[in-house]
Amino acid sequence: MEDKNEFIGRYEYLILEGKILNDTRFTGNEKIFYSILVSLSKQKGYCYASNSKLSELTKSLISKCDPRQVKNYLKKLKEFDYIKMDFENNQRKIYPVVLQFQNIENKDIFNYDWLNSK
């Protein structure tokens, strides 16, 4: 029996906001990648996975997603203000810029809008 992907085993669904869903500047794979970042950011408000780890987690959802492709996805998402990246104690933190979703399990509402906090 084939092992389940670590990401798919932990998450039952992906969240894809209408803003990026309707953004024609992004491919389907880039939109899936963004929704994975959102899911990984759900608990702490940011994602701290390395490019290698992101590549590993997305390999069954996005074909040919190597660490270099992850770097390109992150660069494009940052360029169009979908993510913000900070470094703290030699750890990268990737924040989805506009993240509004409801955690079904505990009814917490997350709202991160870094665009308006300049």
mmCIF file of N, CA and C in Angstrom:
data_model
loop_
_atom_site.group_PDB
_atom_site.id
_atom_site.type_symbol
_atom_site.label_atom_id
_atom_site.label_comp_id
_atom_site.label_asym_id
_atom_site.label_seq_id
_atom_site.Cartn_x
_atom_site.Cartn_y
_atom_site.Cartn_z
ATOM 1 N N MET A 1 0.839 -1.182 0.000
ATOM 2 C CA MET A 1 0.000 0.000 0.000
ATOM 3 C C MET A 1 0.882 1.241 0.000
ATOM 4 N N GLU A 2 0.526 2.216 -0.794
ATOM 5 C CA GLU A 2 1.301 3.442 -0.926
ATOM 6 C C GLU A 2 1.072 4.348 0.278
ATOM 7 N N ASP A 3 2.170 4.964 0.762
ATOM 8 C CA ASP A 3 2.048 5.896 1.881
ATOM 9 C C ASP A 3 1.333 7.161 1.440
ATOM 10 N N LYS A 4 0.530 7.696 2.326
ATOM 11 C CA LYS A 4 -0.140 8.961 2.053
ATOM 12 C C LYS A 4 0.863 10.099 2.160
ATOM 13 N N ASN A 5 0.665 11.107 1.350
ATOM 14 C CA ASN A 5 1.465 12.316 1.437
ATOM 15 C C ASN A 5 1.230 12.935 2.811
ATOM 16 N N GLU A 6 2.298 13.421 3.432
ATOM 17 C CA GLU A 6 2.199 14.000 4.780
ATOM 18 C C GLU A 6 1.200 15.148 4.834
ATOM 19 N N PHE A 7 1.195 15.987 3.810
ATOM 20 C CA PHE A 7 0.290 17.128 3.787
ATOM 21 C C PHE A 7 -1.163 16.668 3.705
ATOM 22 N N ILE A 8 -1.444 15.782 2.763
ATOM 23 C CA ILE A 8 -2.816 15.310 2.563
ATOM 24 C C ILE A 8 -3.318 14.570 3.797
ATOM 25 N N GLY A 9 -2.429 13.874 4.486
ATOM 26 C CA GLY A 9 -2.816 13.155 5.685
ATOM 27 C C GLY A 9 -3.239 14.065 6.822
ATOM 28 N N ARG A 10 -2.691 15.298 6.864
ATOM 29 C CA ARG A 10 -3.010 16.227 7.945
ATOM 30 C C ARG A 10 -4.175 17.148 7.641
ATOM 31 N N TYR A 11 -4.432 17.424 6.379
ATOM 32 C CA TYR A 11 -5.443 18.409 6.017
ATOM 33 C C TYR A 11 -6.521 17.758 5.162
ATOM 34 N N GLU A 12 -7.757 18.024 5.499
ATOM 35 C CA GLU A 12 -8.871 17.437 4.771
ATOM 36 C C GLU A 12 -9.344 18.314 3.620
ATOM 37 N N TYR A 13 -8.966 19.576 3.613
ATOM 38 C CA TYR A 13 -9.417 20.487 2.572
ATOM 39 C C TYR A 13 -8.408 21.606 2.382
ATOM 40 N N LEU A 14 -8.482 22.243 1.229
ATOM 41 C CA LEU A 14 -7.678 23.420 0.925
ATOM 42 C C LEU A 14 -8.619 24.606 0.787
ATOM 43 N N ILE A 15 -8.122 25.778 1.137
ATOM 44 C CA ILE A 15 -8.901 27.003 1.038
ATOM 45 C C ILE A 15 -8.342 27.813 -0.124
ATOM 46 N N LEU A 16 -9.193 28.209 -1.037
ATOM 47 C CA LEU A 16 -8.771 29.027 -2.162
ATOM 48 C C LEU A 16 -9.688 30.236 -2.226
ATOM 49 N N GLU A 17 -9.148 31.371 -1.848
ATOM 50 C CA GLU A 17 -9.939 32.595 -1.810
ATOM 51 C C GLU A 17 -10.337 33.034 -3.216
ATOM 52 N N GLY A 18 -11.473 33.669 -3.314
ATOM 53 C CA GLY A 18 -11.956 34.160 -4.600
ATOM 54 C C GLY A 18 -10.989 35.130 -5.263
ATOM 55 N N LYS A 19 -10.270 35.909 -4.457
ATOM 56 C CA LYS A 19 -9.343 36.900 -5.011
ATOM 57 C C LYS A 19 -8.293 36.230 -5.891
ATOM 58 N N ILE A 20 -7.665 35.185 -5.384
ATOM 59 C CA ILE A 20 -6.631 34.518 -6.186
ATOM 60 C C ILE A 20 -7.265 33.560 -7.195
ATOM 61 N N LEU A 21 -8.396 32.993 -6.872
ATOM 62 C CA LEU A 21 -9.082 32.106 -7.804
ATOM 63 C C LEU A 21 -9.380 32.829 -9.114
ATOM 64 N N ASN A 22 -9.757 34.089 -9.017
ATOM 65 C CA ASN A 22 -10.115 34.884 -10.198
ATOM 66 C C ASN A 22 -8.941 35.654 -10.799
ATOM 67 N N ASP A 23 -7.771 35.547 -10.212
ATOM 68 C CA ASP A 23 -6.600 36.291 -10.694
ATOM 69 C C ASP A 23 -5.969 35.534 -11.865
ATOM 70 N N THR A 24 -6.110 36.076 -13.059
ATOM 71 C CA THR A 24 -5.639 35.411 -14.273
ATOM 72 C C THR A 24 -4.120 35.457 -14.437
ATOM 73 N N ARG A 25 -3.429 36.148 -13.560
ATOM 74 C CA ARG A 25 -1.961 36.185 -13.630
ATOM 75 C C ARG A 25 -1.333 34.905 -13.092
ATOM 76 N N PHE A 26 -2.139 34.053 -12.442
ATOM 77 C CA PHE A 26 -1.630 32.842 -11.818
ATOM 78 C C PHE A 26 -2.148 31.593 -12.517
ATOM 79 N N THR A 27 -1.287 30.592 -12.612
ATOM 80 C CA THR A 27 -1.685 29.298 -13.168
ATOM 81 C C THR A 27 -2.436 28.509 -12.099
ATOM 82 N N GLY A 28 -3.051 27.424 -12.509
ATOM 83 C CA GLY A 28 -3.732 26.549 -11.554
ATOM 84 C C GLY A 28 -2.778 26.018 -10.496
ATOM 85 N N ASN A 29 -1.573 25.625 -10.895
ATOM 86 C CA ASN A 29 -0.591 25.122 -9.934
ATOM 87 C C ASN A 29 -0.185 26.188 -8.923
ATOM 88 N N GLU A 30 -0.047 27.417 -9.368
ATOM 89 C CA GLU A 30 0.305 28.508 -8.450
ATOM 90 C C GLU A 30 -0.828 28.757 -7.456
ATOM 91 N N LYS A 31 -2.051 28.628 -7.895
ATOM 92 C CA LYS A 31 -3.204 28.811 -7.013
ATOM 93 C C LYS A 31 -3.282 27.678 -5.990
ATOM 94 N N ILE A 32 -3.006 26.461 -6.422
ATOM 95 C CA ILE A 32 -2.976 25.331 -5.485
ATOM 96 C C ILE A 32 -1.863 25.529 -4.473
ATOM 97 N N PHE A 33 -0.700 25.968 -4.950
ATOM 98 C CA PHE A 33 0.428 26.210 -4.049
ATOM 99 C C PHE A 33 0.061 27.253 -2.997
ATOM 100 N N TYR A 34 -0.585 28.328 -3.417
ATOM 101 C CA TYR A 34 -1.019 29.365 -2.470
ATOM 102 C C TYR A 34 -1.999 28.787 -1.448
ATOM 103 N N SER A 35 -2.931 27.960 -1.905
ATOM 104 C CA SER A 35 -3.903 27.392 -0.967
ATOM 105 C C SER A 35 -3.215 26.464 0.034
ATOM 106 N N ILE A 36 -2.127 25.819 -0.377
ATOM 107 C CA ILE A 36 -1.339 25.002 0.542
ATOM 108 C C ILE A 36 -0.671 25.890 1.586
ATOM 109 N N LEU A 37 -0.122 27.025 1.150
ATOM 110 C CA LEU A 37 0.466 27.976 2.113
ATOM 111 C C LEU A 37 -0.579 28.447 3.122
ATOM 112 N N VAL A 38 -1.778 28.735 2.644
ATOM 113 C CA VAL A 38 -2.859 29.163 3.537
ATOM 114 C C VAL A 38 -3.147 28.071 4.564
ATOM 115 N N SER A 39 -3.251 26.837 4.108
ATOM 116 C CA SER A 39 -3.532 25.730 5.034
ATOM 117 C C SER A 39 -2.411 25.540 6.045
ATOM 118 N N LEU A 40 -1.158 25.664 5.593
ATOM 119 C CA LEU A 40 -0.030 25.527 6.509
ATOM 120 C C LEU A 40 0.069 26.704 7.478
ATOM 121 N N SER A 41 -0.550 27.824 7.127
ATOM 122 C CA SER A 41 -0.531 29.018 7.973
ATOM 123 C C SER A 41 -1.703 29.072 8.940
ATOM 124 N N LYS A 42 -2.595 28.147 8.815
ATOM 125 C CA LYS A 42 -3.848 28.168 9.574
ATOM 126 C C LYS A 42 -3.639 28.198 11.084
ATOM 127 N N GLN A 43 -2.683 27.441 11.566
ATOM 128 C CA GLN A 43 -2.506 27.331 13.010
ATOM 129 C C GLN A 43 -1.810 28.545 13.621
ATOM 130 N N LYS A 44 -0.720 29.005 13.020
ATOM 131 C CA LYS A 44 0.075 30.082 13.609
ATOM 132 C C LYS A 44 -0.076 31.419 12.890
ATOM 133 N N GLY A 45 -0.719 31.426 11.731
ATOM 134 C CA GLY A 45 -0.841 32.657 10.956
ATOM 135 C C GLY A 45 0.287 32.821 9.951
ATOM 136 N N TYR A 46 1.227 31.893 9.945
ATOM 137 C CA TYR A 46 2.321 31.919 8.979
ATOM 138 C C TYR A 46 2.798 30.493 8.730
ATOM 139 N N CYS A 47 3.531 30.341 7.636
ATOM 140 C CA CYS A 47 4.126 29.057 7.276
ATOM 141 C C CYS A 47 5.629 29.190 7.421
ATOM 142 N N TYR A 48 6.273 28.212 8.026
ATOM 143 C CA TYR A 48 7.722 28.279 8.225
ATOM 144 C C TYR A 48 8.471 27.168 7.491
ATOM 145 N N ALA A 49 7.793 26.430 6.631
ATOM 146 C CA ALA A 49 8.422 25.319 5.913
ATOM 147 C C ALA A 49 9.473 25.822 4.925
ATOM 148 N N SER A 50 10.545 25.059 4.795
ATOM 149 C CA SER A 50 11.598 25.376 3.828
ATOM 150 C C SER A 50 11.099 25.072 2.416
ATOM 151 N N ASN A 51 11.832 25.551 1.418
ATOM 152 C CA ASN A 51 11.462 25.259 0.031
ATOM 153 C C ASN A 51 11.465 23.757 -0.224
ATOM 154 N N SER A 52 12.444 23.052 0.342
ATOM 155 C CA SER A 52 12.510 21.596 0.166
ATOM 156 C C SER A 52 11.289 20.922 0.778
ATOM 157 N N LYS A 53 10.906 21.357 1.962
ATOM 158 C CA LYS A 53 9.735 20.772 2.635
ATOM 159 C C LYS A 53 8.451 21.091 1.873
ATOM 160 N N LEU A 54 8.337 22.328 1.389
ATOM 161 C CA LEU A 54 7.158 22.695 0.603
ATOM 162 C C LEU A 54 7.085 21.860 -0.673
ATOM 163 N N SER A 55 8.232 21.628 -1.293
ATOM 164 C CA SER A 55 8.282 20.785 -2.481
ATOM 165 C C SER A 55 7.819 19.367 -2.166
ATOM 166 N N GLU A 56 8.308 18.846 -1.066
ATOM 167 C CA GLU A 56 7.939 17.487 -0.643
ATOM 168 C C GLU A 56 6.443 17.381 -0.342
ATOM 169 N N LEU A 57 5.891 18.384 0.344
ATOM 170 C CA LEU A 57 4.476 18.354 0.725
ATOM 171 C C LEU A 57 3.541 18.490 -0.474
ATOM 172 N N THR A 58 4.004 19.177 -1.511
ATOM 173 C CA THR A 58 3.129 19.455 -2.649
ATOM 174 C C THR A 58 3.322 18.500 -3.820
ATOM 175 N N LYS A 59 4.273 17.571 -3.721
ATOM 176 C CA LYS A 59 4.619 16.732 -4.876
ATOM 177 C C LYS A 59 3.451 15.923 -5.425
ATOM 178 N N SER A 60 2.512 15.529 -4.598
ATOM 179 C CA SER A 60 1.388 14.749 -5.122
ATOM 180 C C SER A 60 0.250 15.637 -5.632
ATOM 181 N N LEU A 61 0.322 16.932 -5.354
ATOM 182 C CA LEU A 61 -0.716 17.855 -5.805
ATOM 183 C C LEU A 61 -0.279 18.681 -7.012
ATOM 184 N N ILE A 62 1.018 18.968 -7.097
ATOM 185 C CA ILE A 62 1.564 19.782 -8.178
ATOM 186 C C ILE A 62 2.707 18.996 -8.808
ATOM 187 N N SER A 63 2.572 18.675 -10.084
ATOM 188 C CA SER A 63 3.632 17.908 -10.741
ATOM 189 C C SER A 63 4.891 18.765 -10.915
ATOM 190 N N LYS A 64 6.015 18.123 -10.770
ATOM 191 C CA LYS A 64 7.322 18.757 -10.961
ATOM 192 C C LYS A 64 7.513 19.992 -10.087
ATOM 193 N N CYS A 65 7.152 19.912 -8.844
ATOM 194 C CA CYS A 65 7.312 21.045 -7.929
ATOM 195 C C CYS A 65 8.565 20.827 -7.092
ATOM 196 N N ASP A 66 9.719 21.161 -7.679
ATOM 197 C CA ASP A 66 10.978 21.024 -6.969
ATOM 198 C C ASP A 66 11.260 22.308 -6.182
ATOM 199 N N PRO A 67 12.288 22.321 -5.325
ATOM 200 C CA PRO A 67 12.575 23.518 -4.525
ATOM 201 C C PRO A 67 12.774 24.792 -5.361
ATOM 202 N N ARG A 68 13.328 24.653 -6.554
ATOM 203 C CA ARG A 68 13.507 25.838 -7.409
ATOM 204 C C ARG A 68 12.151 26.375 -7.874
ATOM 205 N N GLN A 69 11.228 25.470 -8.185
ATOM 206 C CA GLN A 69 9.887 25.896 -8.581
ATOM 207 C C GLN A 69 9.171 26.562 -7.408
ATOM 208 N N VAL A 70 9.363 26.024 -6.202
ATOM 209 C CA VAL A 70 8.795 26.638 -5.001
ATOM 210 C C VAL A 70 9.309 28.069 -4.869
ATOM 211 N N LYS A 71 10.600 28.253 -5.084
ATOM 212 C CA LYS A 71 11.200 29.601 -5.021
ATOM 213 C C LYS A 71 10.523 30.533 -6.018
ATOM 214 N N ASN A 72 10.260 30.037 -7.234
ATOM 215 C CA ASN A 72 9.584 30.849 -8.252
ATOM 216 C C ASN A 72 8.153 31.175 -7.855
ATOM 217 N N TYR A 73 7.442 30.184 -7.295
ATOM 218 C CA TYR A 73 6.074 30.441 -6.828
ATOM 219 C C TYR A 73 6.059 31.515 -5.745
ATOM 220 N N LEU A 74 6.968 31.391 -4.779
ATOM 221 C CA LEU A 74 7.027 32.366 -3.681
ATOM 222 C C LEU A 74 7.358 33.759 -4.205
ATOM 223 N N LYS A 75 8.288 33.828 -5.136
ATOM 224 C CA LYS A 75 8.677 35.120 -5.718
ATOM 225 C C LYS A 75 7.479 35.793 -6.390
ATOM 226 N N LYS A 76 6.721 35.019 -7.155
ATOM 227 C CA LYS A 76 5.564 35.582 -7.860
ATOM 228 C C LYS A 76 4.461 35.982 -6.885
ATOM 229 N N LEU A 77 4.194 35.142 -5.898
ATOM 230 C CA LEU A 77 3.176 35.490 -4.897
ATOM 231 C C LEU A 77 3.558 36.748 -4.134
ATOM 232 N N LYS A 78 4.842 36.903 -3.848
ATOM 233 C CA LYS A 78 5.318 38.113 -3.158
ATOM 234 C C LYS A 78 5.216 39.327 -4.080
ATOM 235 N N GLU A 79 5.589 39.155 -5.333
ATOM 236 C CA GLU A 79 5.545 40.250 -6.311
ATOM 237 C C GLU A 79 4.140 40.835 -6.442
ATOM 238 N N PHE A 80 3.131 39.978 -6.380
ATOM 239 C CA PHE A 80 1.747 40.432 -6.528
ATOM 240 C C PHE A 80 1.029 40.587 -5.181
ATOM 241 N N ASP A 81 1.809 40.686 -4.110
ATOM 242 C CA ASP A 81 1.300 40.992 -2.769
ATOM 243 C C ASP A 81 0.324 39.958 -2.203
ATOM 244 N N TYR A 82 0.553 38.688 -2.497
ATOM 245 C CA TYR A 82 -0.242 37.635 -1.882
ATOM 246 C C TYR A 82 0.420 37.063 -0.639
ATOM 247 N N ILE A 83 1.723 37.270 -0.520
ATOM 248 C CA ILE A 83 2.440 36.830 0.678
ATOM 249 C C ILE A 83 3.410 37.898 1.120
ATOM 250 N N LYS A 84 3.782 37.829 2.386
ATOM 251 C CA LYS A 84 4.820 38.662 2.976
ATOM 252 C C LYS A 84 5.772 37.700 3.667
ATOM 253 N N MET A 85 7.070 37.936 3.517
ATOM 254 C CA MET A 85 8.045 37.062 4.169
ATOM 255 C C MET A 85 8.885 37.868 5.143
ATOM 256 N N ASP A 86 9.076 37.307 6.322
ATOM 257 C CA ASP A 86 9.938 37.877 7.352
ATOM 258 C C ASP A 86 10.916 36.806 7.791
ATOM 259 N N PHE A 87 12.032 37.246 8.332
ATOM 260 C CA PHE A 87 13.007 36.323 8.893
ATOM 261 C C PHE A 87 13.198 36.669 10.360
ATOM 262 N N GLU A 88 13.090 35.669 11.208
ATOM 263 C CA GLU A 88 13.237 35.849 12.645
ATOM 264 C C GLU A 88 14.032 34.673 13.190
ATOM 265 N N ASN A 89 15.147 34.974 13.865
ATOM 266 C CA ASN A 89 16.016 33.917 14.417
ATOM 267 C C ASN A 89 16.386 32.886 13.350
ATOM 268 N N ASN A 90 16.803 33.378 12.188
ATOM 269 C CA ASN A 90 17.200 32.526 11.061
ATOM 270 C C ASN A 90 16.098 31.597 10.575
ATOM 271 N N GLN A 91 14.858 31.956 10.812
ATOM 272 C CA GLN A 91 13.724 31.174 10.326
ATOM 273 C C GLN A 91 12.846 32.068 9.458
ATOM 274 N N ARG A 92 12.547 31.580 8.263
ATOM 275 C CA ARG A 92 11.669 32.326 7.363
ATOM 276 C C ARG A 92 10.221 32.085 7.776
ATOM 277 N N LYS A 93 9.449 33.154 7.764
ATOM 278 C CA LYS A 93 8.017 33.065 8.025
ATOM 279 C C LYS A 93 7.293 33.618 6.804
ATOM 280 N N ILE A 94 6.385 32.819 6.272
ATOM 281 C CA ILE A 94 5.614 33.222 5.095
ATOM 282 C C ILE A 94 4.184 33.489 5.554
ATOM 283 N N TYR A 95 3.758 34.730 5.414
ATOM 284 C CA TYR A 95 2.416 35.136 5.822
ATOM 285 C C TYR A 95 1.534 35.325 4.588
ATOM 286 N N PRO A 96 0.420 34.627 4.493
ATOM 287 C CA PRO A 96 -0.544 34.983 3.447
ATOM 288 C C PRO A 96 -1.040 36.398 3.734
ATOM 289 N N VAL A 97 -0.989 37.261 2.723
ATOM 290 C CA VAL A 97 -1.307 38.681 2.927
ATOM 291 C C VAL A 97 -2.778 38.888 3.257
ATOM 292 N N VAL A 98 -3.646 38.324 2.488
ATOM 293 C CA VAL A 98 -5.075 38.435 2.763
ATOM 294 C C VAL A 98 -5.551 37.029 3.069
ATOM 295 N N LEU A 99 -5.779 36.784 4.336
ATOM 296 C CA LEU A 99 -6.151 35.443 4.770
ATOM 297 C C LEU A 99 -7.385 35.570 5.643
ATOM 298 N N GLN A 100 -8.508 35.190 5.106
ATOM 299 C CA GLN A 100 -9.751 35.243 5.869
ATOM 300 C C GLN A 100 -10.450 33.901 5.726
ATOM 301 N N PHE A 101 -10.475 33.153 6.770
ATOM 302 C CA PHE A 101 -11.205 31.896 6.739
ATOM 303 C C PHE A 101 -11.621 31.535 8.144
ATOM 304 N N GLN A 102 -12.564 30.656 8.218
ATOM 305 C CA GLN A 102 -13.080 30.224 9.507
ATOM 306 C C GLN A 102 -12.626 28.799 9.756
ATOM 307 N N ASN A 103 -12.043 28.588 10.918
ATOM 308 C CA ASN A 103 -11.634 27.251 11.312
ATOM 309 C C ASN A 103 -12.884 26.526 11.805
ATOM 310 N N ILE A 104 -13.320 25.558 11.049
ATOM 311 C CA ILE A 104 -14.578 24.866 11.331
ATOM 312 C C ILE A 104 -14.561 24.181 12.695
ATOM 313 N N GLU A 105 -13.395 23.642 13.083
ATOM 314 C CA GLU A 105 -13.328 22.879 14.326
ATOM 315 C C GLU A 105 -13.561 23.746 15.562
ATOM 316 N N ASN A 106 -12.927 24.947 15.620
ATOM 317 C CA ASN A 106 -13.059 25.729 16.850
ATOM 318 C C ASN A 106 -13.614 27.131 16.636
ATOM 319 N N LYS A 107 -14.110 27.396 15.450
ATOM 320 C CA LYS A 107 -14.791 28.647 15.129
ATOM 321 C C LYS A 107 -13.918 29.896 15.289
ATOM 322 N N ASP A 108 -12.575 29.723 15.220
ATOM 323 C CA ASP A 108 -11.697 30.888 15.239
ATOM 324 C C ASP A 108 -11.719 31.546 13.867
ATOM 325 N N ILE A 109 -11.652 32.855 13.844
ATOM 326 C CA ILE A 109 -11.602 33.574 12.581
ATOM 327 C C ILE A 109 -10.259 34.267 12.485
ATOM 328 N N PHE A 110 -9.559 34.018 11.371
ATOM 329 C CA PHE A 110 -8.261 34.620 11.124
ATOM 330 C C PHE A 110 -8.430 35.706 10.076
ATOM 331 N N ASN A 111 -7.777 36.832 10.277
ATOM 332 C CA ASN A 111 -7.809 37.905 9.301
ATOM 333 C C ASN A 111 -6.453 38.591 9.327
ATOM 334 N N TYR A 112 -5.648 38.343 8.304
ATOM 335 C CA TYR A 112 -4.324 38.963 8.193
ATOM 336 C C TYR A 112 -4.320 39.805 6.936
ATOM 337 N N ASP A 113 -4.288 41.098 7.090
ATOM 338 C CA ASP A 113 -4.268 41.994 5.926
ATOM 339 C C ASP A 113 -3.051 42.897 6.059
ATOM 340 N N TRP A 114 -1.923 42.412 5.594
ATOM 341 C CA TRP A 114 -0.667 43.155 5.708
ATOM 342 C C TRP A 114 -0.604 44.338 4.754
ATOM 343 N N LEU A 115 -1.461 44.357 3.756
ATOM 344 C CA LEU A 115 -1.423 45.466 2.805
ATOM 345 C C LEU A 115 -1.815 46.780 3.453
ATOM 346 N N ASN A 116 -2.723 46.726 4.412
ATOM 347 C CA ASN A 116 -3.229 47.961 5.017
ATOM 348 C C ASN A 116 -2.498 48.338 6.296
ATOM 349 N N SER A 117 -1.457 47.589 6.663
ATOM 350 C CA SER A 117 -0.779 47.869 7.931
ATOM 351 C C SER A 117 0.576 48.534 7.725
ATOM 352 N N LYS A 118 0.700 49.362 6.709
ATOM 353 C CA LYS A 118 1.976 50.037 6.424
ATOM 354 C C LYS A 118 2.207 51.193 7.355
#
